[in-house]
Coordinates of C-alpha atoms and ligand atoms in Angstrom, one line a residue:
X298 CA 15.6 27.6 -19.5
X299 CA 14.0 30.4 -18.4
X300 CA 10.7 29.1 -19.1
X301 CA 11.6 26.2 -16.6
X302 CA 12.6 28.2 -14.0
X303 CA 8.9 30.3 -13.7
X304 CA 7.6 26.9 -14.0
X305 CA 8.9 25.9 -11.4
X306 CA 8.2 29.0 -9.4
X307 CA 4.8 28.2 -10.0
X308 CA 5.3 25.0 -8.3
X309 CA 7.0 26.6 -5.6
X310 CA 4.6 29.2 -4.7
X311 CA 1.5 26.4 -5.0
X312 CA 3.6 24.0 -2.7
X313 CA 4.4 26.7 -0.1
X314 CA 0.1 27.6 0.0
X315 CA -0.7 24.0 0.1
X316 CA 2.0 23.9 3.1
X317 CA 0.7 26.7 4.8
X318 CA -2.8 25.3 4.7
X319 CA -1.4 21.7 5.4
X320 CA -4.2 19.2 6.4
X321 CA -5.0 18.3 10.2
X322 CA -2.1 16.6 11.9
X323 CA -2.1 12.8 12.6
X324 CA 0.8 12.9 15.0
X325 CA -0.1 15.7 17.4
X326 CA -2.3 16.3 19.9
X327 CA -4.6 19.4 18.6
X328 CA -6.5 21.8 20.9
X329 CA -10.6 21.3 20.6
X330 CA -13.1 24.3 20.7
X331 CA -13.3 24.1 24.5
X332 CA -9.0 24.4 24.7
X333 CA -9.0 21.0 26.1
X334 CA -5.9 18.7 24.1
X335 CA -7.7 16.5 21.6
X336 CA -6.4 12.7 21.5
X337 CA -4.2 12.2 18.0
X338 CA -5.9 10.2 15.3
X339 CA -3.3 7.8 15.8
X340 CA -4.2 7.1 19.3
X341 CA -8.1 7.4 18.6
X342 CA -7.2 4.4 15.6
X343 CA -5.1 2.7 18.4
X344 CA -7.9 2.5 21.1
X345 CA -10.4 2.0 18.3
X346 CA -8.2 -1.5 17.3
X347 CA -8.0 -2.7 21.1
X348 CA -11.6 -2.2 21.2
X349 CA -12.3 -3.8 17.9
X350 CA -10.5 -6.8 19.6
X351 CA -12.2 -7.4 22.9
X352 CA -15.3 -6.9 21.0
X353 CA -14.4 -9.0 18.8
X354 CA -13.4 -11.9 21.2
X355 CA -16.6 -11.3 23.5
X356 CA -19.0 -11.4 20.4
X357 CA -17.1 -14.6 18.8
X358 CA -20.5 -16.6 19.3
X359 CA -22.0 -13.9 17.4
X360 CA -20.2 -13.0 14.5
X361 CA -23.4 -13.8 12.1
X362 CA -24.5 -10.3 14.3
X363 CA -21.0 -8.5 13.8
X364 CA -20.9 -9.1 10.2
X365 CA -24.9 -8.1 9.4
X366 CA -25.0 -4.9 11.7
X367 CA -21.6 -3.6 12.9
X368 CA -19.4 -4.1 9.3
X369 CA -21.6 -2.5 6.9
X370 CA -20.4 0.8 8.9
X371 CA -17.1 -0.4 7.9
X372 CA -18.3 -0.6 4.8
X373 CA -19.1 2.6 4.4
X374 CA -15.6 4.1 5.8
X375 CA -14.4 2.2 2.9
X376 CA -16.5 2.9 0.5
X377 CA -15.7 6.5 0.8
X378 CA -12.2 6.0 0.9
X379 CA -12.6 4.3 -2.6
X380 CA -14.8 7.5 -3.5
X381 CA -11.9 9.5 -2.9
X382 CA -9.2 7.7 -4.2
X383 CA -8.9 8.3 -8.2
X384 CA -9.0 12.0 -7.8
X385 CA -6.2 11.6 -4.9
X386 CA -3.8 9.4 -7.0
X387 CA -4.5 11.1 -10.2
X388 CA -3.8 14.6 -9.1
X389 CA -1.3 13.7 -6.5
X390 CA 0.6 12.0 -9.1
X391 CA 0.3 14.6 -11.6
X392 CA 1.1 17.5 -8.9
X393 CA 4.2 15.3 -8.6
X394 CA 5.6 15.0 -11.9
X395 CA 4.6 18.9 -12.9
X396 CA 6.8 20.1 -9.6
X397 CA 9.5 18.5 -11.2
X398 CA 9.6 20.8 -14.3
X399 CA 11.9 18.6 -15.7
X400 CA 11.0 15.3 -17.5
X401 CA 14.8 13.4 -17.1
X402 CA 14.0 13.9 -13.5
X403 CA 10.8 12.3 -13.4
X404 CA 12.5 9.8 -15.1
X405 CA 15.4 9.3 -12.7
X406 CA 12.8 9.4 -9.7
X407 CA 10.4 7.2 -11.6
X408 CA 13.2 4.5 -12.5
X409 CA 15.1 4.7 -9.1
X410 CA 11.5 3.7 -7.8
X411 CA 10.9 0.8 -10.3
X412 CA 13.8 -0.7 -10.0
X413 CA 13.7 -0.7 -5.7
X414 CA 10.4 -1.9 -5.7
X415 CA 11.2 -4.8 -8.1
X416 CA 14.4 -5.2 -6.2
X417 CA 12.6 -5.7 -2.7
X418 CA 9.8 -7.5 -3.7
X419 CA 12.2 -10.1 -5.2
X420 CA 13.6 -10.6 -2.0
X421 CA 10.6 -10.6 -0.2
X422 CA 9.1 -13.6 -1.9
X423 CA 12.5 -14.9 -1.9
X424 CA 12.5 -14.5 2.6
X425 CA 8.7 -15.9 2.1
X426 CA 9.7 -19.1 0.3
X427 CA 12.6 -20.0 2.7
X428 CA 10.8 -19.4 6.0
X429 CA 8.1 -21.2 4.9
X430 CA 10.0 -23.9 3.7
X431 CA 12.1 -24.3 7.7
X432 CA 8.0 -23.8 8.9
X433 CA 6.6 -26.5 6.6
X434 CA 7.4 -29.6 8.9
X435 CA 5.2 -27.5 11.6
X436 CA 1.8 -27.1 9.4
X437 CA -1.1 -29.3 9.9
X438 CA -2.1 -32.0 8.1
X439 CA -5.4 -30.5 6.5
X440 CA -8.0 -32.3 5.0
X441 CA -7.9 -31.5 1.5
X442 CA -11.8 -32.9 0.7
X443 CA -14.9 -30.8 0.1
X444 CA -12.8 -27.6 -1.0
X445 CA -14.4 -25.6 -3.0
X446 CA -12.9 -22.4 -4.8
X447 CA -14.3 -20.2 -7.6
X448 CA -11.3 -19.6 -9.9
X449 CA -11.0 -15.8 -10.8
X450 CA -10.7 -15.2 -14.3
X451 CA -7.6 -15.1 -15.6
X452 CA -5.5 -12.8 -17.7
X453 CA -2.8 -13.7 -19.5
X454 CA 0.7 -11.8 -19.0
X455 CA 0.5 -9.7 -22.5
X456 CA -3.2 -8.4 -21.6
X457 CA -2.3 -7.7 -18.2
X458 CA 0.3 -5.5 -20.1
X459 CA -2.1 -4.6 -22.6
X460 CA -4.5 -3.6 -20.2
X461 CA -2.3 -1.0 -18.7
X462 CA -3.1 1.7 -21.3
X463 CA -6.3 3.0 -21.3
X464 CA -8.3 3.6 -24.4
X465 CA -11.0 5.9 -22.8
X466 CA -10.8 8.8 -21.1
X467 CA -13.5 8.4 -18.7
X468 CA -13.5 4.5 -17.8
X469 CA -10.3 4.3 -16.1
X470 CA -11.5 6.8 -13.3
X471 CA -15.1 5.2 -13.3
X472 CA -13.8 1.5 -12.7
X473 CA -10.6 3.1 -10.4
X474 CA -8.4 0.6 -12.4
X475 CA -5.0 2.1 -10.8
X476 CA -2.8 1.5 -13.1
X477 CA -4.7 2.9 -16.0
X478 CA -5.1 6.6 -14.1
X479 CA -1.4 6.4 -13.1
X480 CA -0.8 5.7 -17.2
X481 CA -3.0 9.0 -17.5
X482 CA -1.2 11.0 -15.0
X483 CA 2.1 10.7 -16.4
X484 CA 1.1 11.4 -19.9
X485 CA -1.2 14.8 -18.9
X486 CA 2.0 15.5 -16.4
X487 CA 4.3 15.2 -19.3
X488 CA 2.5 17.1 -21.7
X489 CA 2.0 19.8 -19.4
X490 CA 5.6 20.3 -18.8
X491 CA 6.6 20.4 -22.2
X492 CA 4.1 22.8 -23.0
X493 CA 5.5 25.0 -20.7
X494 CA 5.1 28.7 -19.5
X495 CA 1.4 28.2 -21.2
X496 CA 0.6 25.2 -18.5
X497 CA 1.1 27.7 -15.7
X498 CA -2.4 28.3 -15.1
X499 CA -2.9 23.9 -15.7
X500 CA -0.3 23.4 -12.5
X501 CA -1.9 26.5 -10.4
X502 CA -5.4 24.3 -10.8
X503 CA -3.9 21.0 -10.3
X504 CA -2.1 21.5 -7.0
X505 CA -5.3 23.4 -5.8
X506 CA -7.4 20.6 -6.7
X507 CA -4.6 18.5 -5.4
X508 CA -5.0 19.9 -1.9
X509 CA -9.1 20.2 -1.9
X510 CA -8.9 16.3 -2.6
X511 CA -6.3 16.3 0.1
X512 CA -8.7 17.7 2.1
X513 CA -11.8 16.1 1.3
X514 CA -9.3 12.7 2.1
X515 CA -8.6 14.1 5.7
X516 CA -12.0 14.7 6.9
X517 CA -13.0 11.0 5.6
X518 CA -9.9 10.0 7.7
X519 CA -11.7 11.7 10.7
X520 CA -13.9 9.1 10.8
X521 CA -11.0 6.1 11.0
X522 CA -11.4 5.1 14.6
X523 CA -15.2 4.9 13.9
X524 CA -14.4 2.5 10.6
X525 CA -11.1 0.6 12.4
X526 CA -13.9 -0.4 14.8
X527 CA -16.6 -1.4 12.4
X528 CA -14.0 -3.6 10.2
X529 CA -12.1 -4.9 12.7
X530 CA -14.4 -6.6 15.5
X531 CA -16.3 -8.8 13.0
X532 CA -13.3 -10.4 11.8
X533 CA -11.7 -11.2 15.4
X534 CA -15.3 -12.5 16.0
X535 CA -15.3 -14.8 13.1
X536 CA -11.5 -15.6 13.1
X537 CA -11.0 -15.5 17.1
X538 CA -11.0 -19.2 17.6
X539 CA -9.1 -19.8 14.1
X540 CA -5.9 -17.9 15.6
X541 CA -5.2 -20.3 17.8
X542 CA -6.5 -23.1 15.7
X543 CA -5.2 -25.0 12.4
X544 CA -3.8 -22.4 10.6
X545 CA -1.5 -20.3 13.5
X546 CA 1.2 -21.8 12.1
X547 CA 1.0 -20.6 8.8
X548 CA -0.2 -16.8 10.1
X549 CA 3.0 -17.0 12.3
X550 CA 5.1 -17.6 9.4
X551 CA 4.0 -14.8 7.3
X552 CA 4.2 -12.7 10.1
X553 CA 7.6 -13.2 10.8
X554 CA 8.8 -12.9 7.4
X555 CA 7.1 -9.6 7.3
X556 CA 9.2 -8.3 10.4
X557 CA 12.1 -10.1 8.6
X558 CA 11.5 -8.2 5.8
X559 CA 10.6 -5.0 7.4
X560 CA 13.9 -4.8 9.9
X561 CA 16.3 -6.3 7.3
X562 CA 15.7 -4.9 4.1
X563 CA 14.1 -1.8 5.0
X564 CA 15.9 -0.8 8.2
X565 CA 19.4 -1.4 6.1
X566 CA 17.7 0.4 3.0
X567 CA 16.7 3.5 5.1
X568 CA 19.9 3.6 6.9
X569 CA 22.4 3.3 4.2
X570 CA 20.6 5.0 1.3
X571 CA 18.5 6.8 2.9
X572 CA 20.4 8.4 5.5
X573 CA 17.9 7.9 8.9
X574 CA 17.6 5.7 11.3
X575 CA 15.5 2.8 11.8
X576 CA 14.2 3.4 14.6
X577 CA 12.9 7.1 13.2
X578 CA 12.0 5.6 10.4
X579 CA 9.4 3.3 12.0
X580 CA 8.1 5.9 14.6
X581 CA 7.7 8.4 12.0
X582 CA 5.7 5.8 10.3
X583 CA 3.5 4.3 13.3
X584 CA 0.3 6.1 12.4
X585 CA 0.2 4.7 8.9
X586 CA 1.1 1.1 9.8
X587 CA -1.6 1.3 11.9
X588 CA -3.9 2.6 9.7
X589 CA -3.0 -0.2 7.3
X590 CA -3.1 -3.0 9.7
X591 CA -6.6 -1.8 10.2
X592 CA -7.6 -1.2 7.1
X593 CA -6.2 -3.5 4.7
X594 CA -6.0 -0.9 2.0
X595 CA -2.6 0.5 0.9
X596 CA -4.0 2.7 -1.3
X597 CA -6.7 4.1 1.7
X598 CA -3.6 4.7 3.5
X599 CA -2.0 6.6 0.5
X600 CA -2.7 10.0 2.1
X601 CA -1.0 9.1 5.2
X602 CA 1.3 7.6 4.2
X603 CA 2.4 11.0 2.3
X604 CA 2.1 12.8 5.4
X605 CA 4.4 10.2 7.8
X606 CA 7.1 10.4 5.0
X607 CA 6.9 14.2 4.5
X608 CA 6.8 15.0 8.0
X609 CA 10.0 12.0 8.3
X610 CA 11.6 14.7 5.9
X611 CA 10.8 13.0 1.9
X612 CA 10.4 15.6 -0.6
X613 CA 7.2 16.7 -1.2
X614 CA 7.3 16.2 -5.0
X615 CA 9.3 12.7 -4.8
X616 CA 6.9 11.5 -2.5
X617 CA 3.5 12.7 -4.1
X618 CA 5.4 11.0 -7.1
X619 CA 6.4 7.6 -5.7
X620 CA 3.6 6.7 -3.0
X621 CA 0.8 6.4 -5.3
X622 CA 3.3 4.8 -7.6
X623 CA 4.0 2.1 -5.0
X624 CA 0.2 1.9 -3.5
X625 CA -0.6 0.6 -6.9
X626 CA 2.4 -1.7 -7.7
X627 CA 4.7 -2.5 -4.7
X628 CA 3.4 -5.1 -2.7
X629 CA 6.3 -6.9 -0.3
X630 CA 3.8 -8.4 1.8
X631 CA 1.7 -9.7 -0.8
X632 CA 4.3 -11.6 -2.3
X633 CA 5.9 -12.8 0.9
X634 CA 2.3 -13.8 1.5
X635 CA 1.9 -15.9 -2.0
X636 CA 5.4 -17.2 -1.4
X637 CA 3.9 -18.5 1.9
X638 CA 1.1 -20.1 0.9
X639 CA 2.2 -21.4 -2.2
X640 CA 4.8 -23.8 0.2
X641 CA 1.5 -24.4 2.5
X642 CA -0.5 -25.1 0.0
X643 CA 1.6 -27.5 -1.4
X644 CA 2.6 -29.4 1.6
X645 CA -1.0 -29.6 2.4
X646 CA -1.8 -31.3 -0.4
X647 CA 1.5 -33.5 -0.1
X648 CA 3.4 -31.8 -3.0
X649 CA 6.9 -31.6 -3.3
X650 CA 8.3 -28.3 -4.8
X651 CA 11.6 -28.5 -7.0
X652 CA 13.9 -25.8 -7.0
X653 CA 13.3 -24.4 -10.7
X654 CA 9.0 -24.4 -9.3
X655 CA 10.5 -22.2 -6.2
X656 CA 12.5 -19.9 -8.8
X657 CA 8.9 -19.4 -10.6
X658 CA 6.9 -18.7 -7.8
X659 CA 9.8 -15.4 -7.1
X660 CA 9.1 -14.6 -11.0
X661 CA 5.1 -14.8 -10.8
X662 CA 4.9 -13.2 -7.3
X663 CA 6.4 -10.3 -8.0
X664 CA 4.5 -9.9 -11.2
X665 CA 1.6 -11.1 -9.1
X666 CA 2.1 -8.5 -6.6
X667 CA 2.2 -5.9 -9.2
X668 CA -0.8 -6.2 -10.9
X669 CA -2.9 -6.1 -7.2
X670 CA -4.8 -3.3 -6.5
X671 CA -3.8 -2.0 -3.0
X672 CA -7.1 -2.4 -1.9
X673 CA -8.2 -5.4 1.0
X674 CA -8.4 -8.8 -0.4
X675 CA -7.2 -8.8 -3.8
X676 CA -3.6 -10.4 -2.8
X677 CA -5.2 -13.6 -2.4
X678 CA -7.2 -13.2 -5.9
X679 CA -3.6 -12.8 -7.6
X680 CA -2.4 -15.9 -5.6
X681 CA -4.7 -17.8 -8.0
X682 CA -1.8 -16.9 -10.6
X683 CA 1.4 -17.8 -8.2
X684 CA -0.6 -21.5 -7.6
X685 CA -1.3 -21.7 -11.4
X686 CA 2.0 -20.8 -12.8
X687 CA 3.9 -24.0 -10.9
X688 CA 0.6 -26.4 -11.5
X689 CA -0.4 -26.1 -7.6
X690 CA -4.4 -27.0 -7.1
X691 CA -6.5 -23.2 -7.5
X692 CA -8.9 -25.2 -4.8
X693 CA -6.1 -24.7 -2.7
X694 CA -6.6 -21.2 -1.9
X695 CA -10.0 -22.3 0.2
X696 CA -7.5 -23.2 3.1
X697 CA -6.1 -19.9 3.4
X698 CA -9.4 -17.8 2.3
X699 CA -11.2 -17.7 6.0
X700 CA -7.8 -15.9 7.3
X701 CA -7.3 -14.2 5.0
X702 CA -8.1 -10.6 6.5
X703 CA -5.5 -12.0 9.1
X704 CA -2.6 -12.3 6.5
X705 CA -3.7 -8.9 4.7
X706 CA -3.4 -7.0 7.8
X707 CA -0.1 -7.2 7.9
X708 CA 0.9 -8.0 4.6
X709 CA -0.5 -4.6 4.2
X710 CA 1.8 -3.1 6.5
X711 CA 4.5 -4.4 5.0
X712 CA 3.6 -3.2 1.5
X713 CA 3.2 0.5 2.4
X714 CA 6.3 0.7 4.7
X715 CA 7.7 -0.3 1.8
X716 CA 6.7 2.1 -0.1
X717 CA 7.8 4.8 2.4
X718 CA 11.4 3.0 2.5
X719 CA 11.4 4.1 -1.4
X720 CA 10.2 7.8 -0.7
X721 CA 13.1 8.3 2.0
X722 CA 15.5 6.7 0.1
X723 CA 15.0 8.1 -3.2
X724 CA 14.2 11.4 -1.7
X725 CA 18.0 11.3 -0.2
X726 CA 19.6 10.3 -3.5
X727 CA 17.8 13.1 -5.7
X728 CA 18.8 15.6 -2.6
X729 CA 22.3 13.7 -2.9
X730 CA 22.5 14.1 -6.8
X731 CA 21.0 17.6 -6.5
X732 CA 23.5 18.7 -4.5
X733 CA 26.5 17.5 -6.8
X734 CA 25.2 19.0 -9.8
X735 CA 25.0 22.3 -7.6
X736 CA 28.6 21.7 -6.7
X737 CA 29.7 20.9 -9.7
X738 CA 27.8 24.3 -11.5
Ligands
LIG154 N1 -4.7 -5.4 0.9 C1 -3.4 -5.3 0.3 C2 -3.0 -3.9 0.1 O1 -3.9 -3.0 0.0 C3 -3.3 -6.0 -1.1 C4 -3.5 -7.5 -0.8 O2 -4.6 -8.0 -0.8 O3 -2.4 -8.2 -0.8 O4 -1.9 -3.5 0.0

């Protein structure tokens, strides 16, 4: 007992420095060297995505130039985003489960999560199917010839569970498979708690490490407005025309199940079980949506994401626990998305879905969504497996591919507000539990 108690201390005193030194401040306006206010990063990424728009609409004759000589900059931004990103989810999570001190917590928080983002990810393919299936009348009739697709290789559902546990040390941070460095954060987060007072010096290192990552993470994310710019324009220039063309309808049906989703489920989840108020909620959250509209990357938006929902008032240690948890597994908007186009693609080709098909396509697209890395594109790889699983055409996916960026955007949104949702909410029932066990001692 009173070995857990210094451990915690430990954790105390590390999250109190890492506080003190927090990293620069999305939200406010800072002063510059000069005393002069400097713009927010959120408005800089805000001006950065109008600006990424016009261009992108002006240089829609030229999108061969966009693509060779403005994206590779946005390649860049991302590539060093994906630099950064194993060290920030494995030291973020295991800084998480150490400040716990107490493994049935981690647990509790760890199961509370699972189960909400299985829970909402249900019923976002669930809104995906039935909005699509009121929209189908409205797609267009698309001619279904000279497709072409490359199928992805495909995994069967016992080696993607397999394929969760890593059996080298090194290869699941050199190929960032997500899921594999999450496996090997809990276990080194485990062991270091039942080790105990011994570990101290372990949990000193890893929240220091934890907060030089942190830091490395924030000065990449200085450079945002720069990459917003240099990913964005090239795809309005390609996609400009296409907005308005064929496939509007189908973009305007995911979109509106996304804001379904969003103000239904997790305005009502906030509110009622998290305590706070939608509208806070969504403010608080504003920079990071943006972020992830921009960037397509729930996992680049990982760090702030952590800082929206600390600053809207999650614990530190239930976020740092649950955010990288749900970058790498809860995806609402890719599933609403695969719901989506699984009815499009269907229609498209003149297929009829049955009921039990429709009940399959909730199943696989919540699997689906599960096993997608929160990085940009990847949703419509695992779409292969939604299509597959109710014997739709693979091929199909070619109608959807050249929007795709346009459906990630905000499927994107979707999957890290989500993730937030779970941080306030499960934040509020550990304070809530906390709270009676205090009462009760
Ligand atoms: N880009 C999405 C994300 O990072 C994943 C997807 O492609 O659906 O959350």
């Amino acid at each position: 007992m009173s070995e857990e108690k210094s451990l915690s201390q430990t954790n105390q005193e590390a999250i109190m420095a890492e506080a003190a030194t927090a990293a620069e401040d999305f939200g406010e306006a800072k002063r510059g060297k000069n005393g002069k206010k400097k713009m927010p990063l959120a408005g800089q990424i805000f001006i950065a995505l109008v600006l990424a728009i016009i261009a992108g609409l002006l240089m829609q004759n030229h999108a061969d130039f966009a693509e060779t000589y403005i994206q590779p900059f946005g390649t860049i931004f991302l590539n060093l985003i994906k630099f950064i990103i194993v060290p920030i989810v494995l030291f973020s999570i295991m800084a998480g489960v150490v400040s716990m001190s107490d493994i049935r917590k981690v647990g509790m928080v760890g199961g509370s999560a699972l189960v909400y983002y299985l829970v909402t990810t249900a019923f976002a393919t669930s809104i995906g199917l039935v909005f699509a299936n009121i929209f189908k009348t409205f797609y267009p009739v698309l001619s279904t010839s000279n497709l072409k697709y490359e199928e992805p290789q495909k995994a069967s559902a016992m080696d993607t569970l397999v394929n969760i546990f890593p059996d080298n040390f090194i290869t699941p941070m050199s190929g960032a498979n997500m899921l594999q460095v999450i496996v090997m954060a809990l276990l080194i987060g485990f062991a270091i708690i039942l080790v105990g007072q011994k570990a101290a010096p372990a949990i000193k290192t890893i929240n220091v490490w934890n907060e030089i990552f942190m830091k490395v993470m924030d000065m990449i994310l200085r450079l945002s407005p720069i990459g917003v710019f240099c990913l964005l324009s090239p795809v309005v220039a390609r996609n400009g025309a296409l907005i308005i063309g064929s496939l509007a309808m189908v973009l305007l049906t995911a979109y509106i199940c996304y804001a379904v989703h969003a103000i239904c489920i997790y305005s009502v989840n906030v509110r009622l079980m998290g305590g706070m108020s939608p509208l806070r909620f969504f403010k608080g959250m504003l920079p990071a949506m943006l972020f992830a509209f921009s960037s397509a990357s729930s996992i680049g938006t990982l760090p702030l994401n952590l800082e929206c929902t600390e600053k809207l008032g999650a614990s530190k240690e239930v976020a740092s626990f649950v955010l990288p948890l749900g970058a790498t597994i809860n995806m609402d908007g890719t599933a609403i998305y695969q719901g989506v186009c699984a009815i499009f693609i269907a229609s498209c080709y003149g297929i009829h879905l049955t009921a039990p098909q429709m009940v399959t396509i909730v199943l696989t697209a919540t699997l689906a969504s599960i096993g997608t890395a929160g990085v940009p594109g990847s949703g419509m790889v695992m779409l292969a497996m939604v299509l597959q699983s109710v014997g739709l055409p693979i091929e199909g996916i070619a109608l959807v591919a050249g929007v795709d960026r346009i459906f990630d955007m905000g499927r994107t949104v979707l999957n890290i507000t989500g993730d937030a949702s779970c941080a306030i909410v499960v934040s509020h029932l550990q304070d809530r539990r906390e709270a009676r066990k205090a009462a009760r001692a």
